[in-house]
mmCIF file of C-alpha atoms and ligand atoms in Angstrom:
data_model
loop_
_atom_site.group_PDB
_atom_site.id
_atom_site.type_symbol
_atom_site.label_atom_id
_atom_site.label_comp_id
_atom_site.label_asym_id
_atom_site.label_seq_id
_atom_site.Cartn_x
_atom_site.Cartn_y
_atom_site.Cartn_z
ATOM 1 C CA MET A 277 141.910 77.530 81.553
ATOM 2 C CA THR A 278 145.914 78.040 82.055
ATOM 3 C CA ARG A 279 147.612 80.164 80.135
ATOM 4 C CA PRO A 280 151.329 79.942 78.654
ATOM 5 C CA SER A 281 153.257 81.854 80.437
ATOM 6 C CA ALA A 282 155.262 85.234 78.835
ATOM 7 C CA LYS A 283 158.789 84.810 80.080
ATOM 8 C CA PRO A 284 161.693 87.655 80.563
ATOM 9 C CA VAL A 285 165.132 87.833 79.670
ATOM 10 C CA VAL A 286 166.966 89.281 81.424
ATOM 11 C CA LEU A 287 169.646 92.298 79.096
ATOM 12 C CA ILE A 288 170.698 94.703 81.772
ATOM 13 C CA ASP A 289 171.237 94.118 86.243
ATOM 14 C CA ASP A 290 173.790 96.834 87.604
ATOM 15 C CA GLY A 291 171.957 97.070 90.601
ATOM 16 C CA ARG A 292 170.700 99.977 89.922
ATOM 17 C CA ILE A 293 168.640 99.995 86.508
ATOM 18 C CA ILE A 294 167.027 95.940 85.467
ATOM 19 C CA ALA A 295 166.317 95.623 82.002
ATOM 20 C CA ARG A 296 164.467 92.585 81.224
ATOM 21 C CA GLU A 297 162.745 91.721 77.240
ATOM 22 C CA TRP A 298 158.781 90.456 77.741
ATOM 23 C CA ARG A 299 158.112 88.123 75.080
ATOM 24 C CA PHE A 300 154.312 86.812 75.222
ATOM 25 C CA VAL A 301 152.564 84.684 72.316
ATOM 26 C CA PRO A 302 148.732 85.155 72.054
ATOM 27 C CA GLY A 303 147.100 84.433 75.746
ATOM 28 C CA ALA A 304 150.332 84.308 77.307
ATOM 29 C CA GLU A 305 150.575 86.133 80.511
ATOM 30 C CA THR A 306 153.062 87.425 83.214
ATOM 31 C CA GLY A 307 150.999 86.011 86.426
ATOM 32 C CA TRP A 308 150.338 88.065 89.068
ATOM 33 C CA HIS A 309 152.915 90.412 90.459
ATOM 34 C CA ILE A 310 154.051 94.121 92.318
ATOM 35 C CA HIS A 311 156.307 96.029 90.740
ATOM 36 C CA GLY A 312 158.954 97.473 93.801
ATOM 37 C CA HIS A 313 159.649 100.282 91.597
ATOM 38 C CA ASP A 314 159.202 102.900 89.443
ATOM 39 C CA TYR A 315 159.760 101.603 85.762
ATOM 40 C CA VAL A 316 159.541 102.137 82.042
ATOM 41 C CA ILE A 317 157.882 100.218 79.042
ATOM 42 C CA VAL A 318 158.970 100.038 76.069
ATOM 43 C CA PRO A 319 156.655 98.553 73.257
ATOM 44 C CA LEU A 320 158.821 96.782 71.062
ATOM 45 C CA THR A 321 155.829 95.484 68.787
ATOM 46 C CA ASN A 322 151.762 96.648 68.457
ATOM 47 C CA GLY A 323 149.770 94.375 70.819
ATOM 48 C CA ALA A 324 146.774 94.614 72.662
ATOM 49 C CA LEU A 325 147.057 94.166 76.943
ATOM 50 C CA LEU A 326 144.324 93.094 78.980
ATOM 51 C CA LEU A 327 145.596 94.078 82.519
ATOM 52 C CA GLU A 328 143.863 91.882 85.330
ATOM 53 C CA GLU A 329 143.695 93.952 88.697
ATOM 54 C CA PRO A 330 143.456 93.983 92.534
ATOM 55 C CA GLY A 331 139.639 93.566 93.386
ATOM 56 C CA GLY A 332 138.915 91.480 89.850
ATOM 57 C CA GLY A 333 139.292 94.452 87.819
ATOM 58 C CA THR A 334 140.532 94.229 83.981
ATOM 59 C CA ARG A 335 141.519 96.871 81.560
ATOM 60 C CA SER A 336 142.536 97.169 77.852
ATOM 61 C CA ALA A 337 145.588 99.170 76.858
ATOM 62 C CA GLU A 338 147.580 99.574 73.577
ATOM 63 C CA LEU A 339 150.654 98.955 72.864
ATOM 64 C CA ARG A 340 152.021 100.663 70.121
ATOM 65 C CA GLN A 341 155.890 100.383 68.972
ATOM 66 C CA HIS A 342 158.393 102.615 70.216
ATOM 67 C CA ALA A 343 155.843 104.826 72.108
ATOM 68 C CA PRO A 344 157.390 104.804 76.165
ATOM 69 C CA TYR A 345 155.416 104.806 78.933
ATOM 70 C CA THR A 346 155.989 105.237 82.750
ATOM 71 C CA ARG A 347 154.386 103.386 85.375
ATOM 72 C CA ARG A 348 154.663 104.179 89.666
ATOM 73 C CA ALA A 349 156.168 101.457 92.133
ATOM 74 C CA GLY A 350 153.083 99.617 93.869
ATOM 75 C CA VAL A 351 151.776 99.226 90.713
ATOM 76 C CA GLU A 352 149.918 95.356 90.564
ATOM 77 C CA HIS A 353 148.684 93.291 87.904
ATOM 78 C CA ASN A 354 148.907 90.284 85.259
ATOM 79 C CA VAL A 355 149.725 91.181 81.598
ATOM 80 C CA VAL A 356 147.907 89.260 79.043
ATOM 81 C CA ASN A 357 149.100 89.257 75.897
ATOM 82 C CA ALA A 358 144.775 89.564 74.963
ATOM 83 C CA GLY A 359 146.113 89.617 70.464
ATOM 84 C CA ASP A 360 146.369 87.195 67.938
ATOM 85 C CA ALA A 361 150.139 87.827 67.184
ATOM 86 C CA ASP A 362 153.175 88.011 68.929
ATOM 87 C CA LEU A 363 153.838 90.811 71.431
ATOM 88 C CA ALA A 364 157.113 92.099 72.810
ATOM 89 C CA PHE A 365 157.969 94.736 75.327
ATOM 90 C CA LEU A 366 161.348 96.227 77.524
ATOM 91 C CA GLU A 367 160.445 96.760 80.937
ATOM 92 C CA VAL A 368 163.135 99.080 81.913
ATOM 93 C CA GLU A 369 162.795 99.088 86.297
ATOM 94 C CA ILE A 370 165.071 101.816 88.541
ATOM 95 C CA ILE A 371 165.586 100.744 91.476
ATOM 96 C CA ASP A 372 167.579 103.252 93.484
ATOM 97 C CA ARG A 373 164.626 102.957 96.959
ATOM 98 C CA PRO A 374 164.886 99.565 97.736
ATOM 99 C CA LEU A 375 162.819 101.031 101.257
ATOM 100 C CA ASP A 376 160.234 102.080 99.709
ATOM 101 C CA ALA A 377 159.714 98.827 96.757
ATOM 102 C CA ALA A 378 159.702 97.179 100.861
ATOM 103 C CA ARG A 379 156.859 98.904 101.894
ATOM 104 C CA LEU A 380 155.226 99.131 99.089
ATOM 105 C CA ALA A 381 155.353 95.441 99.490
ATOM 106 C CA THR A 382 154.413 95.212 103.034
ATOM 107 C CA LEU A 383 151.405 97.958 102.246
ATOM 108 C CA SER A 384 150.386 94.988 99.457
ATOM 109 C CA ARG A 385 150.547 92.204 101.908
ATOM 110 C CA PHE A 386 148.690 94.039 104.313
ATOM 111 C CA MET A 387 145.529 94.427 101.981
ATOM 112 C CA ASN A 388 146.004 90.780 100.853
ATOM 113 C CA ALA A 389 146.099 89.852 104.571
ATOM 114 C CA TRP A 390 142.579 91.779 105.180
ATOM 115 C CA ASN A 391 141.111 90.318 101.799
ATOM 116 C CA ALA A 392 142.595 86.631 103.035
ATOM 117 C CA ARG A 393 140.667 87.390 106.850
ATOM 118 C CA ASP A 394 144.347 86.513 107.804
ATOM 119 C CA ILE A 395 145.356 87.699 111.181
ATOM 120 C CA ASP A 396 148.907 86.320 111.614
ATOM 121 C CA ALA A 397 149.506 87.512 108.481
ATOM 122 C CA LEU A 398 147.750 91.102 108.956
ATOM 123 C CA MET A 399 150.203 91.538 112.511
ATOM 124 C CA ASN A 400 153.784 89.785 110.482
ATOM 125 C CA CYS A 401 152.957 92.845 108.899
ATOM 126 C CA MET A 402 153.075 95.575 111.888
ATOM 127 C CA THR A 403 155.237 96.226 114.400
ATOM 128 C CA ASN A 404 155.279 95.661 118.498
ATOM 129 C CA ASP A 405 155.135 98.685 119.096
ATOM 130 C CA CYS A 406 152.023 99.137 116.634
ATOM 131 C CA ALA A 407 148.622 101.317 117.067
ATOM 132 C CA PHE A 408 145.715 100.993 115.041
ATOM 133 C CA HIS A 409 143.611 104.627 115.049
ATOM 134 C CA ALA A 410 139.742 103.725 114.080
ATOM 135 C CA SER A 411 137.939 105.497 111.381
ATOM 136 C CA GLY A 412 135.414 106.085 114.220
ATOM 137 C CA GLY A 413 135.915 106.239 118.102
ATOM 138 C CA PRO A 414 135.288 108.840 120.708
ATOM 139 C CA GLU A 415 138.669 110.635 120.514
ATOM 140 C CA ALA A 416 140.033 112.692 117.891
ATOM 141 C CA GLU A 417 142.135 110.226 116.537
ATOM 142 C CA GLY A 418 138.728 108.062 116.195
ATOM 143 C CA ARG A 419 139.465 104.999 118.352
ATOM 144 C CA ARG A 420 143.157 104.315 119.455
ATOM 145 C CA TYR A 421 144.753 100.778 120.114
ATOM 146 C CA GLN A 422 147.706 100.862 121.265
ATOM 147 C CA GLY A 423 150.802 97.459 121.546
ATOM 148 C CA ALA A 424 150.353 94.578 118.997
ATOM 149 C CA SER A 425 148.075 92.420 121.561
ATOM 150 C CA ALA A 426 145.334 95.273 121.590
ATOM 151 C CA VAL A 427 146.388 95.551 118.020
ATOM 152 C CA ARG A 428 145.024 91.955 117.299
ATOM 153 C CA ALA A 429 141.830 92.423 119.144
ATOM 154 C CA ALA A 430 140.854 95.102 116.965
ATOM 155 C CA TYR A 431 141.101 94.059 113.537
ATOM 156 C CA GLN A 432 139.296 90.054 115.434
ATOM 157 C CA ALA A 433 136.524 92.488 116.342
ATOM 158 C CA LEU A 434 136.406 94.141 112.759
ATOM 159 C CA PHE A 435 136.418 90.858 110.958
ATOM 160 C CA GLU A 436 133.612 89.278 113.593
ATOM 161 C CA ALA A 437 131.499 93.202 113.361
ATOM 162 C CA TYR A 438 132.005 91.727 109.280
ATOM 163 C CA PRO A 439 131.103 88.510 108.112
ATOM 164 C CA GLU A 440 132.009 89.408 104.325
ATOM 165 C CA ALA A 441 134.080 92.060 103.589
ATOM 166 C CA ALA A 442 136.323 93.096 100.759
ATOM 167 C CA TRP A 443 138.888 96.024 100.844
ATOM 168 C CA THR A 444 138.928 96.470 96.365
ATOM 169 C CA GLN A 445 140.430 99.024 94.212
ATOM 170 C CA ALA A 446 143.624 99.264 96.487
ATOM 171 C CA ARG A 447 146.483 101.826 95.345
ATOM 172 C CA HIS A 448 149.088 102.774 96.726
ATOM 173 C CA LEU A 449 152.156 104.706 97.785
ATOM 174 C CA VAL A 450 154.692 105.627 99.994
ATOM 175 C CA VAL A 451 156.969 108.751 100.684
ATOM 176 C CA GLY A 452 159.875 108.501 103.474
ATOM 177 C CA ASP A 453 158.669 107.366 106.736
ATOM 178 C CA ARG A 454 154.722 106.783 105.515
ATOM 179 C CA GLY A 455 152.535 105.745 103.754
ATOM 180 C CA LEU A 456 149.359 105.947 101.424
ATOM 181 C CA SER A 457 146.538 102.860 100.883
ATOM 182 C CA GLU A 458 143.745 103.459 99.455
ATOM 183 C CA TRP A 459 141.047 101.519 99.031
ATOM 184 C CA ARG A 460 136.577 100.725 98.884
ATOM 185 C CA PHE A 461 135.383 98.581 101.792
ATOM 186 C CA VAL A 462 132.396 96.151 100.484
ATOM 187 C CA GLY A 463 130.862 94.333 103.621
ATOM 188 C CA ARG A 464 128.567 92.943 105.132
ATOM 189 C CA ASP A 465 127.453 93.620 108.638
ATOM 190 C CA ARG A 466 126.214 90.898 111.012
ATOM 191 C CA LYS A 467 122.574 91.950 110.634
ATOM 192 C CA GLY A 468 123.086 91.535 106.893
ATOM 193 C CA THR A 469 123.648 95.500 105.575
ATOM 194 C CA SER A 470 125.568 95.675 103.281
ATOM 195 C CA VAL A 471 128.403 98.738 103.456
ATOM 196 C CA GLU A 472 130.199 100.457 99.921
ATOM 197 C CA VAL A 473 132.020 103.093 100.829
ATOM 198 C CA ASP A 474 135.524 104.726 100.137
ATOM 199 C CA GLY A 475 138.431 104.600 102.918
ATOM 200 C CA CYS A 476 142.010 105.114 102.978
ATOM 201 C CA ASP A 477 144.609 104.965 105.878
ATOM 202 C CA LEU A 478 147.689 107.083 106.580
ATOM 203 C CA LEU A 479 150.669 104.554 107.655
ATOM 204 C CA GLU A 480 153.831 105.649 109.542
ATOM 205 C CA PHE A 481 156.657 102.950 109.253
ATOM 206 C CA ASP A 482 158.887 101.415 111.512
ATOM 207 C CA GLY A 483 162.110 100.166 108.832
ATOM 208 C CA GLU A 484 159.847 97.558 106.835
ATOM 209 C CA LEU A 485 157.113 97.979 108.896
ATOM 210 C CA ILE A 486 153.717 99.598 109.767
ATOM 211 C CA ARG A 487 153.595 101.341 112.970
ATOM 212 C CA LEU A 488 150.409 102.896 112.583
ATOM 213 C CA LYS A 489 147.581 101.955 110.619
ATOM 214 C CA ASP A 490 145.350 105.090 110.507
ATOM 215 C CA SER A 491 141.984 104.772 108.828
ATOM 216 C CA TYR A 492 139.797 106.775 107.147
ATOM 217 C CA ARG A 493 136.245 106.041 106.072
ATOM 218 C CA LYS A 494 133.698 108.507 103.899
ATOM 219 C CA ALA A 495 130.541 109.023 105.947
ATOM 220 C CA ARG A 496 127.725 107.831 103.445
ATOM 221 C CA SER A 497 123.995 109.358 103.824
ATOM 222 C CA GLY A 498 120.909 110.711 102.317
HETATM 223 NI NI1 NI B 1077 154.039 94.801 85.153
#
């Protein structure tokens, strides 16, 4: 089913604030997008939203006219008018941290590359002198891979160890030069054993790119 597109009208764009008015006919969608900035939504009408989220989840949300709410940068979704009337809201983005926004976009691109099993796209998110500390291994850091070619080989080995693998329920955060990506890994190894476990990456940035991916996973037992 093809949905009609909700179209934004830019009302303010002064280098620090972007305000857009979005109007949706019944069934209209924004299309998938990542919020690179903190933002405020001011509903101009009542309405019912369907939010499609990464990993295939959906949520319903009620819009109440003149009842604003805020969200942090990093939100990724497709927004659909689930009601049978037109709805509208004002979206106000605060864009005073452009490097944070670029780094959040890198984390989202990185996660999408994992789910697409696209090694080149993964390495395009990382610096040449990057490192990967795996969640398991003989060292205090897990197992350390240093340099782009070692990291690439480790990622390739991970894909080979898990013919099925998905990183779901992603949430990203950037604080200064560091980042956090939370996820639930759902996969199947070469023996056919299912794995479903929560984990996270602590990340360090150099500019917009990842210099270190330091991975952690829950140890399931019982
Ligand atoms: Ni949005």
